[in-house]
Short mmCIF file of C-alpha atoms in Angstrom, two decimals:
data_model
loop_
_atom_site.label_atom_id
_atom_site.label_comp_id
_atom_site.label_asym_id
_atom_site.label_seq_id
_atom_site.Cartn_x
_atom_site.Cartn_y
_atom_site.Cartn_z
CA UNK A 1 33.20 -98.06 191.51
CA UNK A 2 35.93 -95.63 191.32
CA UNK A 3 35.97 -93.80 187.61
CA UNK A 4 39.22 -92.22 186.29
CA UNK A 5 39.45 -89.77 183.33
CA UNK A 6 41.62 -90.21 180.59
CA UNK A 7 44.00 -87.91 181.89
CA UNK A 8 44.59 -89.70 185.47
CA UNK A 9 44.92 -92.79 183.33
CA UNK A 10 47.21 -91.43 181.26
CA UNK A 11 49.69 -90.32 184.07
CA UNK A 12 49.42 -93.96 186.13
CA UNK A 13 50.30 -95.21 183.04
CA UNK A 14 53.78 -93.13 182.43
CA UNK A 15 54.07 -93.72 186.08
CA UNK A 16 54.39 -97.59 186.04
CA UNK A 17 56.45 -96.90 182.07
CA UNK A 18 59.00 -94.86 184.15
CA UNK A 19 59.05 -97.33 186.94
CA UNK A 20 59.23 -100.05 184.92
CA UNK A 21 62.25 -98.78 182.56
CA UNK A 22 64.23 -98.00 186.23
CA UNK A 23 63.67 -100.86 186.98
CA UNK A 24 65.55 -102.83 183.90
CA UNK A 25 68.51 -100.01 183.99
CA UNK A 26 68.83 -101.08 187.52
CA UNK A 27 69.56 -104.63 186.78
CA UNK A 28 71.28 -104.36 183.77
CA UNK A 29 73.66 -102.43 185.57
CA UNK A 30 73.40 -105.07 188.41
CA UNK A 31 73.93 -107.81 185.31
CA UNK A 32 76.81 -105.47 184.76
CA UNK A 33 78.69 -106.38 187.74
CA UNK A 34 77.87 -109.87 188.48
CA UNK A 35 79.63 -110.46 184.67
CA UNK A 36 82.33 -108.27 184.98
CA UNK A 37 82.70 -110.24 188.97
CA UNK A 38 82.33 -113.79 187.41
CA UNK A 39 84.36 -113.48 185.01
CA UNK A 40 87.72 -112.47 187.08
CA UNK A 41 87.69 -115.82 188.17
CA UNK A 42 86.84 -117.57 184.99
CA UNK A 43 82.98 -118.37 185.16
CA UNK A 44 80.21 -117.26 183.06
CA UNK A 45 76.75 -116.15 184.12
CA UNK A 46 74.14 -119.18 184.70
CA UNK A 47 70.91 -119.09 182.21
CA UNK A 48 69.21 -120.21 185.01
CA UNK A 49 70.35 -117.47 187.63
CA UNK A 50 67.39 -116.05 189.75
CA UNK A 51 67.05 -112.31 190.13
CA UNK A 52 67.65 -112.88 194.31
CA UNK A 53 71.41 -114.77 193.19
CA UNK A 54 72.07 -111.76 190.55
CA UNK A 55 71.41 -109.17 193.41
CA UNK A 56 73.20 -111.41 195.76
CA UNK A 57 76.23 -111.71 193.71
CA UNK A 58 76.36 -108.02 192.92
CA UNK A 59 77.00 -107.41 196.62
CA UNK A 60 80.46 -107.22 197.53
CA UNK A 61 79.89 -106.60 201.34
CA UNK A 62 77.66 -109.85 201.11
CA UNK A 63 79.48 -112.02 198.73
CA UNK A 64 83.65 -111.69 198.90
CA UNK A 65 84.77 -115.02 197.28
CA UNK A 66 83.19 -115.63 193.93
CA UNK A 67 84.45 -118.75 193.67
CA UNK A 68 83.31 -120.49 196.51
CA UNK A 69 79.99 -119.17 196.25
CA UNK A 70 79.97 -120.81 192.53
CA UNK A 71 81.21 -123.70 194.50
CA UNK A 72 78.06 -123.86 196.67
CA UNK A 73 76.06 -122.93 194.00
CA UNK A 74 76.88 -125.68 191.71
CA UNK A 75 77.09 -128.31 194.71
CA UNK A 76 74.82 -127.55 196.88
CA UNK A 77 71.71 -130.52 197.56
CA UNK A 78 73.73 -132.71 196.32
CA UNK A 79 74.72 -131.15 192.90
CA UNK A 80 70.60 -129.96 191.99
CA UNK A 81 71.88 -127.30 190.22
CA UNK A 82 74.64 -129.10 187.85
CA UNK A 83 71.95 -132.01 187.47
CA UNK A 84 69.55 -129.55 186.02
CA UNK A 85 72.06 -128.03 183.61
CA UNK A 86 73.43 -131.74 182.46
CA UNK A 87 69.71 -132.68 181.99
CA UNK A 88 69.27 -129.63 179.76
CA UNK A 89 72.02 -130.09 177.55
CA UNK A 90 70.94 -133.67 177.03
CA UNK A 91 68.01 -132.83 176.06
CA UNK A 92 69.26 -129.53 174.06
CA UNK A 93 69.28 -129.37 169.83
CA UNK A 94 72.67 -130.11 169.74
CA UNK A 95 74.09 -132.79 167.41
CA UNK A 96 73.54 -136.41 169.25
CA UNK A 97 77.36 -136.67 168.94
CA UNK A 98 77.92 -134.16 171.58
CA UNK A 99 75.33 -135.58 173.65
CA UNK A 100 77.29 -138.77 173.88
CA UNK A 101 80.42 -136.95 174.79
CA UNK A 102 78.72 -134.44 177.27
CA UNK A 103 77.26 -137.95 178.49
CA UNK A 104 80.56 -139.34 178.87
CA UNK A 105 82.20 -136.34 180.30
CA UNK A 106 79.28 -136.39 182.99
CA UNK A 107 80.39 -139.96 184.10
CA UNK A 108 83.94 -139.03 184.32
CA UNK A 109 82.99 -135.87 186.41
CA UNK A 110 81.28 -137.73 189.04
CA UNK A 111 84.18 -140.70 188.33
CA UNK A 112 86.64 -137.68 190.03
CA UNK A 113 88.08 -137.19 185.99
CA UNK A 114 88.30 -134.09 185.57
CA UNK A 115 91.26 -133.92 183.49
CA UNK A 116 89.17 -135.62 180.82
CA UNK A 117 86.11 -133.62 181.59
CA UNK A 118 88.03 -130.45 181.00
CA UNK A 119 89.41 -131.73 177.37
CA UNK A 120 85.52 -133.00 176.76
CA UNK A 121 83.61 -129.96 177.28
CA UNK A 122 86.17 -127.40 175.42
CA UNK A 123 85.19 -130.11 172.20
CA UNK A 124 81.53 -129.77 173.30
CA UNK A 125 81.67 -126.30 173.54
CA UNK A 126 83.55 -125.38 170.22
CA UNK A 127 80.83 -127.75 168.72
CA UNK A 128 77.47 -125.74 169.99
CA UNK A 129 79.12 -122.47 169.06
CA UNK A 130 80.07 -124.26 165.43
CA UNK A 131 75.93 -124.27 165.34
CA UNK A 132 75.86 -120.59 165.05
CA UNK A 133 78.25 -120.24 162.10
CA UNK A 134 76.91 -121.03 158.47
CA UNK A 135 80.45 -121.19 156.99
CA UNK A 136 80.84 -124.68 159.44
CA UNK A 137 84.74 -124.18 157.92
CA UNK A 138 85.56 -121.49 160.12
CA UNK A 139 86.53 -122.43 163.13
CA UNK A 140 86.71 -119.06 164.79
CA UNK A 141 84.45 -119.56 168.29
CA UNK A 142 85.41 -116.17 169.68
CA UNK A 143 83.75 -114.49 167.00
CA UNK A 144 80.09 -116.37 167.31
CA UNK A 145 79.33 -115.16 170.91
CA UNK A 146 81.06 -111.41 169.89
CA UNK A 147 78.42 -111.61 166.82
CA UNK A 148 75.47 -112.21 169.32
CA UNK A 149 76.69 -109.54 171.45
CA UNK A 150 76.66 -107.02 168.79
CA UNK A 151 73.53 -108.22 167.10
CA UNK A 152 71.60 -109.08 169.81
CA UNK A 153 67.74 -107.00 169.77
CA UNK A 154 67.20 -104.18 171.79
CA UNK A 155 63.91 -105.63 172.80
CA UNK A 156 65.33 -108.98 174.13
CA UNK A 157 65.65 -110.41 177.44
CA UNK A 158 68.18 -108.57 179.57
CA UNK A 159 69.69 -111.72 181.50
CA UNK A 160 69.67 -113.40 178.00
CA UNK A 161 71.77 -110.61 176.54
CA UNK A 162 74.11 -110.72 179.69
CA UNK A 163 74.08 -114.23 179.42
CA UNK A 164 75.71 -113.44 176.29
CA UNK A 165 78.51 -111.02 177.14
CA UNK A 166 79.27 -113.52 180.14
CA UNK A 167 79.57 -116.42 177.25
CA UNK A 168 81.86 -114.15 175.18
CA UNK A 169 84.29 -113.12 178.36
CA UNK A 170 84.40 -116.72 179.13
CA UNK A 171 85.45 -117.70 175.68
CA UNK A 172 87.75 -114.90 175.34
CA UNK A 173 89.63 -116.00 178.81
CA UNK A 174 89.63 -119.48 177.58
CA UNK A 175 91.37 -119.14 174.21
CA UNK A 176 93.81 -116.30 175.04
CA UNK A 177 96.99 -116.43 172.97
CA UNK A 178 100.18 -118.35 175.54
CA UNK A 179 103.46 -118.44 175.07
CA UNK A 180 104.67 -122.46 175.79
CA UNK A 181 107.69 -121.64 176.49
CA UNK A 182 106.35 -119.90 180.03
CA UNK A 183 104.48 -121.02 182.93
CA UNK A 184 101.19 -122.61 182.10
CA UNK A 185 98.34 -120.29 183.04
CA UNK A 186 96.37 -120.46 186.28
CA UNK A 187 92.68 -120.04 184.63
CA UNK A 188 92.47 -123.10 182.67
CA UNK A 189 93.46 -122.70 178.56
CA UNK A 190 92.47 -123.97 175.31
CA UNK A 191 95.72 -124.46 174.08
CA UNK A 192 97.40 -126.14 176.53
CA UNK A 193 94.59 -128.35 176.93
CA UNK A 194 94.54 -129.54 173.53
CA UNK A 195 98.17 -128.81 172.11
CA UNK A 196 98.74 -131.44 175.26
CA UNK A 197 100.93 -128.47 177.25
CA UNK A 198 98.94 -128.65 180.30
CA UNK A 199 100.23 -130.45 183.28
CA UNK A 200 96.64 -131.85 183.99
CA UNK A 201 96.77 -130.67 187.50
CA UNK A 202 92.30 -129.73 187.38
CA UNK A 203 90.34 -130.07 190.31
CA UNK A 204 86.61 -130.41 190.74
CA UNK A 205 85.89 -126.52 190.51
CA UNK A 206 87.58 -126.24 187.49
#
């Protein structure tokens, strides 16, 4: 049996540290991208994304059109991966409320509503991020997902923390300030969604 002194020991084990820690800068940088990629068209990060997708997605040689690849993503097998993430919602600590409404929007989706989907999850959403707030008066969301940004642990999960930052872009992109009086956005927009500005015209990718 092979016998190593201390020493020897000691230097495999600052040689797997070292590989280790370039291995997390290297996909936190990759996280970096994928983020920053996603959200130019207006999606956020999956929870559930697989390191192959992340490096995947952070190839622009490989992958040139975000949005149809979220497309496929989302659709592919005959919706598995928007089943999953319906089934974990429903079954999420969220207030039942919201899990009759996500329910509802669900139906509608696959009923070719999405008009009504898109009204029902901006309510569903402002209601989990209302979790995170004690003062349940303040009805700033863009501040919750900035606050777990800033105070999220240095010792966390990487994708979690990226998960994170691609929550907050999202939310920022969805409740940017518009002026009525101009053209309605292309990315869809809180306000005209609810201040009932919107001309409705939302297809199935939005």
């Amino acid at each position: 049996m092979l016998e190593l002194s201390s020493e020897q020991l000691k230097e495999i084990r600052e040689t797997l540290d070292n590989e280790v820690e370039e291995s997390l800068k290297l996909l936190d940088d990759t996280l970096n991208v994928v983020v920053n990629k996603l959200a130019e068209e207006g999606w956020a990060l999956p929870c559930e994304f697989g390191i192959y997708l992340i490096y995947r997605m952070a190839d622009s040689d490989e992958i040139k059109d975000v949005n149809a690849f979220m497309k496929w993503y989302y659709s592919e097998h005959e919706y598995f991966h928007t089943k999953n993430m319906v089934y974990y919602i429903k079954n999420a600590s969220i207030r039942e409320g919201l899990k009759v409404l996500f329910d509802e929007c669900w139906k509608a989706f696959q009923s070719g509503l999405y008009a009504v989907c898109a009204n029902s999850l901006i309510s569903i959403i402002e209601g989990i991020l209302s979790e995170y707030k004690k003062n349940k008066n303040d009805i700033r969301m863009m501040k919750v997902c900035q606050k777990k940004v800033d105070t999220f642990s240095t010792e966390g999960s990487i994708i979690e923390k990226h998960v994170w930052i691609s929550y907050n872009m999202f939310i920022r992109k969805l409740y940017v300030k518009s002026d009525f009086t101009s053209i309605e956005p292309g990315e869809i927009n809180r306000h005209w969604l609810l201040h009932g500005r919107s001309n409705y015209e939302i297809e199935e990718i939005d």
